[in-house]
XYZ file of C-alpha atoms in Angstrom:
324
model
C 21.654 6.008 28.191
C 19.216 3.127 28.549
C 15.609 3.949 29.406
C 14.652 2.080 32.565
C 11.016 1.120 32.246
C 9.190 -0.153 35.308
C 7.814 -3.675 35.077
C 5.074 -2.767 37.530
C 1.480 -2.703 36.346
C -0.340 -0.383 38.760
C -4.081 0.171 38.803
C -5.213 3.626 37.739
C -5.551 4.743 41.382
C -2.028 3.508 42.190
C -0.270 5.583 39.542
C 1.910 8.450 40.816
C 0.854 12.075 40.444
C 3.073 12.563 37.387
C 4.872 9.932 35.309
C 6.169 8.946 31.877
C 5.086 6.157 29.528
C 7.528 4.651 27.039
C 5.454 4.466 23.834
C 7.746 1.944 22.181
C 4.801 0.263 20.419
C 3.590 3.567 18.965
C 4.212 4.749 15.428
C 2.735 6.784 12.604
C 1.964 6.814 8.908
C 3.385 9.858 7.124
C 1.799 11.459 4.061
C 3.719 14.192 2.272
C 3.692 15.796 -1.132
C 1.705 18.203 -3.246
C -1.597 16.305 -2.951
C -1.232 14.905 0.581
C -4.277 16.759 1.942
C -6.646 16.171 -0.974
C -5.656 12.506 -1.153
C -6.071 11.842 2.557
C -9.379 13.746 2.546
C -10.822 11.064 0.267
C -9.560 8.208 2.425
C -10.464 8.946 6.051
C -13.472 9.878 8.195
C -12.225 13.213 9.573
C -12.135 16.488 7.650
C -8.457 16.746 6.723
C -9.075 20.170 5.160
C -9.463 21.456 8.734
C -6.041 20.179 9.789
C -3.607 22.920 10.816
C -0.176 23.105 12.416
C -1.716 23.566 15.861
C -4.833 21.392 15.939
C -5.433 17.697 16.527
C -7.920 15.563 14.615
C -9.193 12.080 15.411
C -10.196 9.842 12.529
C -10.445 6.376 11.055
C -9.262 4.813 7.821
C -11.882 2.448 6.400
C -12.227 0.027 3.510
C -14.911 0.433 0.849
C -17.433 -1.345 3.077
C -16.807 1.043 5.957
C -14.783 -1.390 8.085
C -12.010 0.339 10.040
C -8.367 -0.469 9.289
C -7.026 1.978 11.871
C -7.990 4.723 14.308
C -5.516 7.586 14.478
C -4.740 11.022 15.819
C -3.771 13.349 12.968
C -1.102 16.026 13.423
C 1.168 17.986 11.087
C 4.934 17.740 11.436
C 7.654 18.845 9.006
C 5.082 19.670 6.295
C 3.638 16.149 6.448
C 0.442 14.658 7.837
C 1.183 12.099 10.567
C -1.415 9.496 11.529
C -0.370 8.574 15.092
C -1.414 5.076 16.155
C -0.178 1.788 17.639
C 2.258 -0.016 15.380
C -0.084 -3.024 15.384
C -2.659 -1.247 13.209
C -0.232 0.390 10.777
C 0.468 -2.461 8.351
C -3.037 -3.013 6.969
C -3.792 0.715 6.809
C -0.475 1.554 5.137
C -0.985 -1.134 2.491
C -4.388 0.247 1.504
C -3.284 3.880 1.536
C -0.374 3.047 -0.748
C -2.601 1.059 -3.092
C -4.617 4.141 -4.045
C -1.808 6.616 -3.451
C -0.073 5.677 -6.709
C -2.647 7.829 -8.508
C -1.815 10.989 -6.539
C 1.217 13.183 -5.932
C 1.763 11.877 -2.416
C 4.450 9.906 -0.598
C 3.153 7.458 2.010
C 5.406 5.649 4.485
C 5.607 4.395 8.030
C 7.813 6.898 9.836
C 11.370 5.962 10.748
C 13.751 7.556 13.219
C 11.219 9.086 15.597
C 10.537 8.066 19.193
C 7.427 8.611 21.297
C 6.898 9.085 25.020
C 3.926 10.274 27.039
C 4.013 12.613 30.019
C 0.963 12.246 32.255
C -0.288 13.892 35.405
C -0.958 17.034 37.400
C 2.565 18.456 37.094
C 3.004 17.578 33.423
C 2.306 21.063 32.075
C 4.624 22.855 34.508
C 7.409 20.354 33.840
C 7.103 20.926 30.098
C 7.162 24.707 30.623
C 10.588 24.295 32.194
C 11.888 22.529 29.082
C 10.054 24.158 26.158
C 9.178 27.699 25.106
C 5.636 26.609 24.225
C 3.315 24.008 25.724
C 0.143 22.788 23.999
C -3.292 23.123 25.586
C -6.943 22.561 24.698
C -6.975 25.587 22.365
C -3.738 24.673 20.568
C -3.265 20.947 21.184
C -0.190 20.632 18.948
C 2.977 22.738 19.075
C 6.349 22.327 17.403
C 9.394 23.481 19.376
C 12.588 22.917 17.404
C 12.576 19.243 16.435
C 10.059 18.301 19.128
C 6.321 17.839 18.543
C 4.170 18.183 21.671
C 0.596 16.889 21.550
C -1.954 17.578 24.309
C -4.761 15.111 25.021
C -7.516 16.263 27.351
C -9.018 13.872 29.877
C -9.254 13.136 33.579
C -5.481 13.490 33.708
C -3.567 15.766 31.325
C -1.622 13.685 28.802
C 1.093 14.822 26.417
C 2.576 12.802 23.577
C 6.157 13.930 22.901
C 7.707 13.109 19.520
C 11.338 13.592 18.534
C 14.479 11.753 17.522
C 15.594 9.083 19.955
C 18.560 11.038 21.317
C 16.349 14.016 22.217
C 13.710 11.791 23.835
C 16.316 10.010 25.950
C 17.749 13.342 27.055
C 14.314 14.602 28.060
C 13.575 11.432 30.032
C 16.831 11.903 31.898
C 16.012 15.537 32.725
C 12.483 14.766 33.929
C 13.655 11.867 36.128
C 10.136 10.488 36.598
C 8.828 6.930 36.985
C 8.554 5.433 33.493
C 6.000 2.731 32.674
C 5.489 0.448 29.706
C 2.953 1.052 26.953
C 0.536 -1.250 28.797
C -0.210 1.716 31.083
C -1.019 3.830 28.011
C -3.566 1.183 27.055
C -5.051 1.446 30.542
C -5.599 5.183 30.000
C -6.956 4.752 26.471
C -9.441 2.116 27.637
C -10.579 4.288 30.538
C -11.056 7.259 28.176
C -12.950 5.169 25.619
C -10.424 5.611 22.799
C -10.452 2.499 20.558
C -7.360 0.301 20.372
C -7.058 -1.826 17.227
C -4.548 -4.579 16.559
C -3.714 -6.599 13.463
C -6.375 -9.157 14.451
C -9.177 -6.618 15.039
C -8.382 -4.314 12.098
C -11.016 -4.437 9.357
C -13.904 -5.794 11.435
C -15.895 -2.799 12.706
C -17.545 0.300 11.288
C -16.561 3.596 12.975
C -19.753 3.902 15.058
C -19.090 0.522 16.681
C -15.861 2.094 17.944
C -17.672 5.249 19.188
C -15.856 7.434 16.650
C -18.928 9.655 16.287
C -18.767 10.409 20.030
C -15.124 11.533 20.020
C -15.398 13.793 16.955
C -13.749 11.187 14.740
C -16.307 11.396 11.901
C -17.248 14.381 9.763
C -20.746 14.003 8.342
C -20.394 17.121 6.169
C -17.029 16.645 4.420
C -18.275 14.724 1.383
C -17.112 11.454 -0.096
C -14.420 9.203 1.306
C -13.771 5.484 1.298
C -16.593 3.719 3.197
C -18.631 6.926 3.570
C -21.919 5.383 2.379
C -21.858 2.734 5.109
C -20.906 5.245 7.792
C -23.710 7.620 6.757
C -26.271 4.807 6.613
C -25.328 3.696 10.126
C -25.731 7.253 11.399
C -28.953 8.340 9.724
C -30.858 5.059 9.528
C -29.880 3.905 13.016
C -28.684 0.516 11.800
C -25.765 0.230 14.211
C -26.636 -1.775 17.327
C -23.147 -2.197 18.784
C -20.808 0.146 20.655
C -17.465 0.260 22.419
C -17.537 -0.158 26.215
C -14.982 0.068 28.997
C -15.441 -2.748 31.521
C -13.835 -3.585 34.837
C -13.383 -6.811 36.784
C -11.424 -8.048 39.784
C -9.777 -11.309 38.740
C -8.105 -14.040 40.752
C -6.151 -15.379 37.775
C -4.306 -13.719 34.878
C -6.498 -12.617 32.001
C -5.804 -14.809 28.960
C -5.546 -13.579 25.378
C -8.303 -15.971 24.300
C -10.669 -15.141 27.188
C -14.214 -14.113 26.292
C -16.897 -12.114 28.052
C -20.129 -13.996 28.695
C -23.580 -12.617 29.471
C -26.254 -14.370 31.489
C -29.482 -15.327 29.730
C -31.744 -17.021 32.248
C -29.759 -19.958 33.592
C -27.416 -20.000 30.623
C -24.355 -18.020 29.565
C -23.367 -16.985 26.044
C -20.730 -14.782 24.431
C -21.479 -11.104 25.067
C -19.201 -9.431 22.508
C -15.664 -8.949 21.225
C -12.662 -7.913 23.315
C -10.368 -5.334 21.688
C -7.864 -4.717 24.482
C -7.302 -5.284 28.188
C -5.015 -4.254 31.018
C -4.607 -6.253 34.221
C -2.855 -4.589 37.144
C -0.628 -6.441 39.570
C -3.444 -6.398 42.148
C -5.726 -8.342 39.787
C -7.933 -5.415 38.814
C -8.631 -5.506 35.096
C -10.010 -3.024 32.568
C -11.331 -4.349 29.276
C -12.261 -2.628 26.034
C -15.030 -4.526 24.273
C -17.640 -4.227 21.528
C -21.060 -5.132 22.938
C -24.668 -4.919 21.834
C -25.974 -1.465 22.735
C -29.729 -1.865 23.094
C -30.490 -0.867 26.658
C -29.438 -2.182 30.052
C -26.530 -4.608 29.854
C -27.009 -8.081 31.357
C -24.935 -9.701 34.102
C -21.504 -10.515 32.660
C -18.416 -12.516 33.605
C -15.081 -13.709 32.210
C -15.766 -17.196 30.845
C -12.596 -18.800 32.258
C -13.221 -17.301 35.734
C -16.839 -18.131 36.438
C -16.914 -16.325 39.808
C -15.845 -13.019 38.236
C -18.195 -10.066 37.862
C -17.761 -7.686 34.927
C -19.113 -4.151 35.400
C -19.464 -1.251 32.991
C -17.263 1.809 33.505
C -18.682 5.255 32.754
C -17.031 6.802 29.713
C -16.159 10.533 29.540
C -18.600 11.049 26.648
C -22.149 10.152 25.716
C -23.384 7.879 22.923
C -26.821 9.497 22.865
C -27.927 10.624 19.429
C -27.781 14.365 18.918
């Protein structure tokens, strides 16, 4: 059976009540072996020692200077740690993990043979209950039912990542018989929820706090040493970070271009406002943009440089950046 993925790009208000997303551009790095936990603990920002079969951790893998290779969601599957993330950020992270992994009893690889889909919406939980004996929730966000891993992500709309072999995923899609969208719609949801999206071109450029990792429980400040920890701690306790991740919206008359930039108004002049990480433009022209901007008070008037009549506005994120 061939998965029929809609070519439509709806705005967030145009999406149906419940739907599927084909996560064909999603993947994971797998770490297995006797020292998988102790090794990973020294490489990433989250406290891997707290990882269990039923919980979900968010973290980042940094270089020695604290620049982020990848942002991931960590689960356990088949006695291995899986770092779930877009395929675009896997290569640089995998290379670095393997470089140091030769000194530990750990096997590190990009996973093969698994497929990913997302089930989103109000009826998602009840639909899963019809197919599986257990369904994850906020208390136990990860469950394993047979060969299937189910991962619950809280947010404005319930989201579930479903992981299994391709045959099982195709069978489930057929049973659910729901509208299925491309991974672009997943990016729309990630941007709206303020979860950072890194690609090969943006990997290795930002410290975790610039990506709001501290606001989504992606950094442990009590776990001890890991690669880049000194920079991350200095940013947190000395207040040296002046940039943050923002979700922006704009109504555009023309297609958003990959080389477009956001400009801010300074008097009568315009200059670059920050860096764009990801964007999603719906068929009706509405656009959401994930960007790194200076975070030092009220944001100035902004526009897309190639569409000078456009107005870029800031979207409220479901978390706060205020210091605790």
